[in-house]
CSV table of C-alpha atoms in Angstrom, one decimal:
chain,number,residue,atom,x,y,z
S,161,UNK,CA,83.8,93.6,130.7
S,162,UNK,CA,84.3,95.1,127.2
S,163,UNK,CA,86.1,93.1,124.6
S,164,UNK,CA,87.1,96.1,122.4
S,165,UNK,CA,90.5,97.5,121.7
S,166,UNK,CA,91.4,98.2,125.4
S,167,UNK,CA,94.3,96.3,126.9
S,168,UNK,CA,94.3,95.1,130.5
S,169,UNK,CA,97.8,93.7,130.1
S,170,UNK,CA,100.7,96.2,129.8
S,171,UNK,CA,102.3,94.4,126.8
S,172,UNK,CA,103.9,97.5,125.4
S,173,UNK,CA,106.4,97.4,128.3
S,174,UNK,CA,107.7,93.9,127.4
S,175,UNK,CA,111.2,93.5,126.0
S,176,UNK,CA,109.5,91.9,122.9
S,177,UNK,CA,108.1,95.3,122.0
S,178,UNK,CA,111.7,96.5,121.5
S,179,UNK,CA,113.4,93.6,119.7
S,180,UNK,CA,110.7,91.7,117.8
S,181,UNK,CA,110.0,94.5,115.2
S,182,UNK,CA,113.7,94.5,114.3
S,183,UNK,CA,113.9,90.7,113.9
S,184,UNK,CA,110.8,90.7,111.8
S,185,UNK,CA,112.2,93.6,109.7
S,186,UNK,CA,115.4,91.6,109.1
S,187,UNK,CA,113.5,88.5,108.1
S,188,UNK,CA,111.2,90.4,105.8
S,189,UNK,CA,114.2,92.1,104.2
S,190,UNK,CA,115.8,88.7,103.4
S,191,UNK,CA,112.5,87.2,102.1
S,192,UNK,CA,111.7,90.3,100.0
S,193,UNK,CA,115.1,90.4,98.3
S,194,UNK,CA,115.0,86.7,97.6
S,195,UNK,CA,111.5,86.8,96.0
S,196,UNK,CA,112.1,90.0,94.1
S,197,UNK,CA,115.5,88.9,92.8
S,198,UNK,CA,114.0,85.6,91.6
S,199,UNK,CA,111.1,87.3,89.8
S,200,UNK,CA,113.4,89.8,88.2
S,201,UNK,CA,115.8,87.1,86.9
S,202,UNK,CA,112.9,84.9,85.8
S,203,UNK,CA,111.5,87.8,83.7
S,204,UNK,CA,114.9,88.6,82.2
S,205,UNK,CA,115.3,84.9,81.3
S,206,UNK,CA,111.9,84.9,79.6
S,207,UNK,CA,112.8,87.9,77.5
S,208,UNK,CA,116.2,86.4,76.7
S,209,UNK,CA,114.7,83.0,75.8
S,210,UNK,CA,112.1,84.7,73.6
S,211,UNK,CA,114.8,86.4,71.7
S,212,UNK,CA,116.7,83.2,71.2
S,213,UNK,CA,113.9,80.8,70.4
S,214,UNK,CA,113.3,82.3,67.0
S,215,UNK,CA,116.9,82.8,66.1
S,216,UNK,CA,119.8,80.8,64.8
S,217,UNK,CA,123.5,81.8,64.6
S,218,UNK,CA,125.4,80.4,61.7
S,219,UNK,CA,129.2,80.3,62.1
S,220,UNK,CA,131.7,80.1,59.2
S,221,UNK,CA,135.3,79.5,60.4
S,222,UNK,CA,138.2,80.3,58.1
S,223,UNK,CA,140.3,77.4,57.1
S,224,UNK,CA,144.0,77.5,57.6
S,225,UNK,CA,145.6,79.8,55.0
S,226,UNK,CA,142.2,80.6,53.4
S,227,UNK,CA,142.0,84.0,51.6
S,228,UNK,CA,139.3,86.6,52.4
S,229,UNK,CA,137.9,86.2,48.9
S,230,UNK,CA,137.3,82.5,49.5
S,231,UNK,CA,135.7,83.1,52.9
S,232,UNK,CA,133.4,85.8,51.4
S,233,UNK,CA,132.4,83.4,48.7
S,234,UNK,CA,131.4,80.8,51.3
S,235,UNK,CA,129.5,83.4,53.2
S,236,UNK,CA,127.5,84.4,50.2
S,237,UNK,CA,126.7,80.8,49.3
S,238,UNK,CA,125.6,80.2,52.9
S,239,UNK,CA,123.4,83.3,52.8
S,240,UNK,CA,121.7,82.2,49.6
S,241,UNK,CA,121.1,78.7,51.0
S,242,UNK,CA,119.6,80.1,54.2
S,243,UNK,CA,117.3,82.5,52.4
S,244,UNK,CA,115.7,79.7,50.5
S,245,UNK,CA,115.4,77.4,53.5
S,246,UNK,CA,111.8,76.7,54.8
S,247,UNK,CA,111.0,78.6,58.0
S,248,UNK,CA,113.7,81.3,57.6
S,249,UNK,CA,112.4,84.9,57.8
S,250,UNK,CA,115.5,87.0,57.5
S,251,UNK,CA,119.3,86.5,57.1
S,252,UNK,CA,121.9,89.1,58.2
S,253,UNK,CA,125.7,88.9,57.9
S,254,UNK,CA,127.2,90.5,61.0
S,255,UNK,CA,129.8,93.1,60.2
S,256,UNK,CA,133.1,93.3,62.2
S,257,UNK,CA,131.7,96.6,63.7
S,258,UNK,CA,128.7,94.7,65.0
S,259,UNK,CA,130.9,91.9,66.4
S,260,UNK,CA,133.1,94.6,68.1
S,261,UNK,CA,129.9,96.0,69.6
S,262,UNK,CA,129.0,92.7,71.1
S,263,UNK,CA,132.5,92.0,72.5
S,264,UNK,CA,133.3,95.4,73.9
S,265,UNK,CA,131.3,95.0,77.2
S,266,UNK,CA,133.3,91.8,77.9
S,267,UNK,CA,136.7,92.5,76.4
S,268,UNK,CA,136.9,96.3,76.5
S,269,UNK,CA,137.0,99.1,73.9
S,270,UNK,CA,140.7,98.6,73.2
S,271,UNK,CA,140.1,95.3,71.5
S,272,UNK,CA,141.8,94.9,68.1
S,273,UNK,CA,139.3,92.9,66.1
S,274,UNK,CA,141.7,92.4,63.2
S,275,UNK,CA,144.2,90.5,65.5
S,276,UNK,CA,141.6,87.9,66.4
S,277,UNK,CA,140.8,84.8,64.3
S,278,UNK,CA,137.0,85.5,64.5
S,279,UNK,CA,134.6,83.4,62.5
S,280,UNK,CA,132.1,85.0,60.2
S,281,UNK,CA,128.7,85.1,61.9
S,282,UNK,CA,125.2,85.2,60.3
S,283,UNK,CA,122.1,86.1,62.2
S,284,UNK,CA,119.1,84.0,61.1
S,285,UNK,CA,115.6,84.9,62.2
S,286,UNK,CA,112.9,82.3,62.0
S,287,UNK,CA,109.3,83.0,61.1
S,288,UNK,CA,107.9,80.7,63.7
S,289,UNK,CA,105.4,79.3,61.3
S,290,UNK,CA,107.1,75.9,61.1
S,291,UNK,CA,109.8,74.1,63.1
S,292,UNK,CA,113.3,74.2,61.6
S,293,UNK,CA,115.3,71.0,61.9
S,294,UNK,CA,118.7,72.3,63.0
S,295,UNK,CA,120.3,68.8,62.5
S,296,UNK,CA,119.2,68.6,58.9
S,297,UNK,CA,120.2,72.2,58.3
S,298,UNK,CA,123.7,71.6,59.8
S,299,UNK,CA,124.1,68.6,57.5
S,300,UNK,CA,123.2,70.7,54.5
S,301,UNK,CA,125.5,73.5,55.5
S,302,UNK,CA,128.4,71.2,56.3
S,303,UNK,CA,128.1,69.6,52.8
S,304,UNK,CA,128.0,72.8,50.9
S,305,UNK,CA,130.0,75.5,52.7
S,306,UNK,CA,131.3,74.0,56.0
S,307,UNK,CA,129.2,76.3,58.1
S,308,UNK,CA,127.6,75.4,61.4
S,309,UNK,CA,124.2,76.5,62.8
S,310,UNK,CA,123.6,76.9,66.5
S,311,UNK,CA,120.0,77.2,67.8
S,312,UNK,CA,121.3,78.1,71.4
S,313,UNK,CA,119.4,75.1,72.8
S,314,UNK,CA,122.3,74.3,75.2
S,315,UNK,CA,122.3,77.8,76.7
S,316,UNK,CA,118.5,77.8,77.0
S,317,UNK,CA,118.5,74.5,78.8
S,318,UNK,CA,121.2,75.7,81.2
S,319,UNK,CA,119.3,78.8,81.9
S,320,UNK,CA,116.1,76.8,82.6
S,321,UNK,CA,118.0,74.6,85.1
S,322,UNK,CA,119.6,77.6,86.7
S,323,UNK,CA,116.2,79.3,87.2
S,324,UNK,CA,114.7,76.1,88.5
S,325,UNK,CA,117.5,76.0,91.2
S,326,UNK,CA,116.8,79.7,92.0
S,327,UNK,CA,113.1,79.0,92.3
S,328,UNK,CA,113.7,76.2,94.9
S,329,UNK,CA,116.3,78.4,96.7
S,330,UNK,CA,113.8,81.3,96.9
S,331,UNK,CA,111.1,78.9,98.2
S,332,UNK,CA,113.5,77.5,100.8
S,333,UNK,CA,114.6,80.9,102.0
S,334,UNK,CA,110.9,82.1,102.4
S,335,UNK,CA,110.1,78.8,104.2
S,336,UNK,CA,113.0,79.3,106.6
S,337,UNK,CA,112.0,83.0,107.1
S,338,UNK,CA,108.4,82.0,107.9
S,339,UNK,CA,109.6,79.3,110.3
S,340,UNK,CA,112.0,81.8,112.0
S,341,UNK,CA,109.2,84.3,112.3
S,342,UNK,CA,106.9,81.8,113.9
S,343,UNK,CA,109.5,80.7,116.4
S,344,UNK,CA,110.4,84.3,117.3
S,345,UNK,CA,106.7,85.4,117.8
S,346,UNK,CA,106.0,82.2,119.8
S,347,UNK,CA,109.1,82.8,122.0
S,348,UNK,CA,108.2,86.5,122.5
S,349,UNK,CA,104.6,85.6,123.3
S,350,UNK,CA,105.6,82.9,125.9
S,351,UNK,CA,107.9,85.5,127.5
S,352,UNK,CA,105.1,88.0,127.8
S,353,UNK,CA,102.8,85.3,129.2
S,354,UNK,CA,105.4,84.4,131.9
S,355,UNK,CA,105.9,88.1,132.7
S,356,UNK,CA,102.2,88.8,133.1
S,357,UNK,CA,101.1,85.6,134.7
S,358,UNK,CA,99.7,87.2,137.8
S,359,UNK,CA,97.7,89.7,135.7
S,360,UNK,CA,96.3,86.9,133.6
S,361,UNK,CA,95.3,84.9,136.6
S,362,UNK,CA,93.5,88.0,138.0
S,363,UNK,CA,91.7,88.4,134.8
S,364,UNK,CA,90.6,84.8,135.0
S,365,UNK,CA,89.3,85.4,138.5
S,366,UNK,CA,87.1,88.3,137.5
S,367,UNK,CA,85.6,86.3,134.5
S,368,UNK,CA,87.8,87.0,131.5
S,369,UNK,CA,87.8,84.2,128.9
S,370,UNK,CA,90.8,82.8,127.2
S,371,UNK,CA,89.7,84.3,123.9
S,372,UNK,CA,89.6,87.8,125.4
S,373,UNK,CA,93.1,87.4,126.7
S,374,UNK,CA,94.4,85.9,123.5
S,375,UNK,CA,93.0,88.8,121.5
S,376,UNK,CA,95.2,91.2,123.5
S,377,UNK,CA,98.3,89.2,122.8
S,378,UNK,CA,97.5,88.7,119.1
S,379,UNK,CA,96.8,92.5,118.6
S,380,UNK,CA,100.1,93.2,120.2
S,381,UNK,CA,102.0,90.7,118.0
S,382,UNK,CA,100.2,92.0,114.9
S,383,UNK,CA,101.2,95.5,115.6
S,384,UNK,CA,104.9,94.6,116.2
S,385,UNK,CA,105.0,92.4,113.1
S,386,UNK,CA,103.4,95.0,110.9
S,387,UNK,CA,105.9,97.7,112.0
S,388,UNK,CA,108.9,95.4,111.5
S,389,UNK,CA,107.7,94.0,108.1
S,390,UNK,CA,107.0,97.4,106.7
S,391,UNK,CA,110.5,98.6,107.7
S,392,UNK,CA,112.0,95.4,106.1
S,393,UNK,CA,109.9,95.8,102.9
S,394,UNK,CA,110.9,99.5,102.5
S,395,UNK,CA,114.6,98.6,103.1
S,396,UNK,CA,114.4,95.8,100.5
S,397,UNK,CA,112.8,98.1,98.0
S,398,UNK,CA,115.5,100.7,98.5
S,399,UNK,CA,118.2,98.0,98.2
S,400,UNK,CA,116.6,96.7,95.0
S,401,UNK,CA,116.4,100.2,93.6
S,402,UNK,CA,120.1,100.9,94.3
S,403,UNK,CA,121.1,97.5,92.7
S,404,UNK,CA,119.0,98.3,89.6
S,405,UNK,CA,120.6,101.7,89.3
S,406,UNK,CA,124.0,100.2,89.5
S,407,UNK,CA,123.2,97.5,87.0
S,408,UNK,CA,121.9,100.0,84.5
S,409,UNK,CA,125.4,101.1,83.8
S,410,UNK,CA,126.6,97.6,82.7
S,411,UNK,CA,125.3,98.1,79.2
S,412,UNK,CA,124.2,94.5,79.0
S,413,UNK,CA,120.8,95.3,77.5
S,414,UNK,CA,119.1,93.6,80.4
S,415,UNK,CA,116.1,95.2,82.1
S,416,UNK,CA,112.6,94.6,83.2
S,417,UNK,CA,109.9,95.8,80.8
S,418,UNK,CA,107.3,98.3,82.0
S,419,UNK,CA,104.6,95.6,81.9
S,420,UNK,CA,106.4,93.3,84.3
S,421,UNK,CA,108.5,95.7,86.4
S,422,UNK,CA,105.7,95.8,89.0
S,423,UNK,CA,106.0,92.1,89.9
S,424,UNK,CA,108.9,92.4,92.4
S,425,UNK,CA,107.2,95.4,94.0
S,426,UNK,CA,103.9,93.6,94.4
S,427,UNK,CA,105.7,90.6,95.9
S,428,UNK,CA,107.5,92.9,98.4
S,429,UNK,CA,104.3,94.8,99.3
S,430,UNK,CA,102.5,91.5,100.0
S,431,UNK,CA,105.0,90.5,102.7
S,432,UNK,CA,103.8,92.9,105.5
S,433,UNK,CA,100.2,91.5,105.4
S,434,UNK,CA,101.5,88.0,105.3
S,435,UNK,CA,103.9,88.6,108.2
S,436,UNK,CA,101.0,90.2,110.2
S,437,UNK,CA,98.7,87.2,109.6
S,438,UNK,CA,101.5,84.8,110.6
S,439,UNK,CA,102.1,86.7,113.8
S,440,UNK,CA,98.4,86.8,114.6
S,441,UNK,CA,97.8,83.1,114.3
S,442,UNK,CA,101.1,82.2,116.0
S,443,UNK,CA,100.4,84.5,119.0
S,444,UNK,CA,96.8,83.3,119.3
S,445,UNK,CA,97.8,79.6,119.2
S,446,UNK,CA,100.6,80.1,121.6
S,447,UNK,CA,98.5,82.0,124.1
S,448,UNK,CA,95.5,79.6,124.0
S,449,UNK,CA,97.7,76.6,124.4
S,450,UNK,CA,99.4,78.1,127.4
S,451,UNK,CA,96.1,79.3,129.0
S,452,UNK,CA,94.7,75.8,128.7
S,453,UNK,CA,97.6,74.5,130.9
S,454,UNK,CA,97.1,77.4,133.4
S,455,UNK,CA,93.4,76.6,134.0
């Protein structure tokens, strides 16, 4: 009896051949979107964090009834102090036009900047050669001009905690998806075993070994899982593309760089082989365990 690619059991007629690929496709779709979404957000966070790690924003708030000339004087004094501070590479006073540009995506283009009590903002870029003590800098600024420096540490910590939560959520979703896939493949395999019990007993009588029978079931499960996972991966990639196209019009400046844009794609393309391997081992273990009870 040959142990090649032939099939002595008509598994293609089983109900599992109809519903299992669609279930695997749905599970793969959920897992792919979860992993790809996490990778995209993680890379955006890295880019955002890199931009903030070497930057400090200095804020000068106008005092009650203070004239523009007095505020401008404090701004110039602060700029001079910052330019001579160790570790500072460049200092730029943000114009009202620049502030308007920052606020327009959130407050709209009809915003009247002049009607808002906005503070004067100074963008400070650090050289990175030495650490800047923000606490000491704030003490110096407060004693001279009343300005306040912000190194964005709070926002970076919040983003790190948020990404940590997303990472665990993505891992949990993938774990649930894998568990669901194992359960569904095992359930479908047991159904096929019950439906073809007489054929399997006949194969045993003519000398077929359990491994020969198990290979037929595992090939069947692999084929169904591969079809479903490929469909799910393609659907996930199409969804991710549509989302990225919609997000490109938000004018937030967010986007994956060319050197890292492949990561979500690679993660998605890795799911069909993984799904196929999971189906193979699940079907094989289920069949061998059932056959041992039958003999």
